[in-house]
Amino acid sequence: MARTAIRARLLDFIGDPTHSAAAVRLVDDGLLLIEDGRIVARGEYGPLSRALSPSEEVSDFSGCLLLPGFIDAHTHFPQLDVIGSPAGGLLDWLTQHTYPAEARFADDTVCQEVARFFLDELARNGTTSACVLGTVHPQSVDALFAEASARDVRLIAGKCLMDRNCPPDLRDKGDRGIQESLDLAERWHGKGRLAYAITPRFAASSTERQLKLAGELASARPDLYVQSHLAESEDEVRWVRELYPQARSYLDVYDAVGLVRELSIYAHCIWLDGADRTRLAQTRAIAAVCPSSNLFLGSGAFDFRHAVQAGMTLALGTDIGGGQSFSMLATMRAAHDVARMRGSALRAAQLFYWATRGAADALGWEGRVGSLESGAEADFVVLDPAATPLLARRTAGADSIEALLFALMILGDDRAVRETFIAGQPSKSWRKATPAALSPADSARTRELTRRFMGRLRSAPGGGVFKP
Ligand SMILES: [Zn+2]
């Protein structure tokens, strides 16, 4: 296979910048060589370019910053079409927007079309890997994995386990959800770059029996990921306390059944106490912080200072569609703002680390993605510091890499992404091949599904889903 050569400013991390300023590694005029989807050499352009044969073309991104692709540690692909819908808070958001949107995923055509658009949008934003929740329908995850596999995207996904306190159409019947999770893991886990996550939606939407079975599965299969939500809003925490009066805390509900361990990913983690933070740190479970979503739904402000002090493993998530953007740059900006509101300051290097190498290492991908090391898979993003007139003006005056990264995260979004490479391939090449939206007939059919669903929801006893 032909070798690809790329010239750019190369940035990655050799450690966690919280502990050492030397963790940031920069080559101002760098060259990256890629073969068979892997990085085979990286270094200074001058000496390394002498190894190129005269016939080898160099893709020149001089002036741009090339870094490992972003990793979105928590997002929902079925919520693509409700992003930007107003809601009165988390529980209202679920009832008014999320569940009706997820009901459409009973339809295979919807699953496939949304999966394609969703993966396009991730790549357009420089995100090369994500931890994704499907709906309760196993076919939603089949569709996402099939599409990710065709594009060779490194992806973690799982079908939601939910068997109470949600609309009847979206409820696992008996223990079938656990069996479906196992079947999905059998079909996809470890196939190429795909991995399965046992995915109880959140403590309130699973019976104690379902959570217990999910925990047993997590213990029997330590190779599988676990993903769920934890302590997102105060109303939710109160509700979980009523449902599980024996638990010491919300985290303890999951911990008691064996769901808190390495490779467990918990979104939000806002309303925790010191004991919860210590326990998360001990187990090396990952807190996927989703500040854009937390601001949008008014859920609360993540406590970065105490989380870092406790030694918790952190990553960042967009939480589409509660989150307001697919952009991890926008997500970093929101994280910065949330930290400021709580009186602490986050450096840009720290946030870029959490969005790249920090997440990769936490997910067990050390040496595979998250760095530009030789041998790593060639997943990376090229950011253009002059993508907009304001960015160009501001970054021209940046006198350090920290200043440049800071301006990029405050002013940047998808417009700053010049190109995304996945397994060595520019994602623009496959984006062109992606068909457009649903056909009018398919759209009409799925609108009808939503209408019927809302009708049944309104006529259900109590007229709604939640009684928090
Ligand atoms: Zn979420």
mmCIF file of C-alpha atoms and ligand atoms in Angstrom, residues 74 76 229 268 319, ligand 1:
data_model
loop_
_atom_site.group_PDB
_atom_site.id
_atom_site.type_symbol
_atom_site.label_atom_id
_atom_site.label_comp_id
_atom_site.label_asym_id
_atom_site.label_seq_id
_atom_site.Cartn_x
_atom_site.Cartn_y
_atom_site.Cartn_z
ATOM 1 C CA HIS A 74 -20.295 10.259 25.758
ATOM 2 C CA HIS A 76 -26.259 9.588 21.778
ATOM 3 C CA HIS A 229 -25.357 8.267 33.382
ATOM 4 C CA HIS A 268 -21.892 13.838 34.054
ATOM 5 C CA ASP A 319 -23.777 14.402 25.053
HETATM 6 ZN ZN ZN B 1 -26.237 11.179 27.868
#
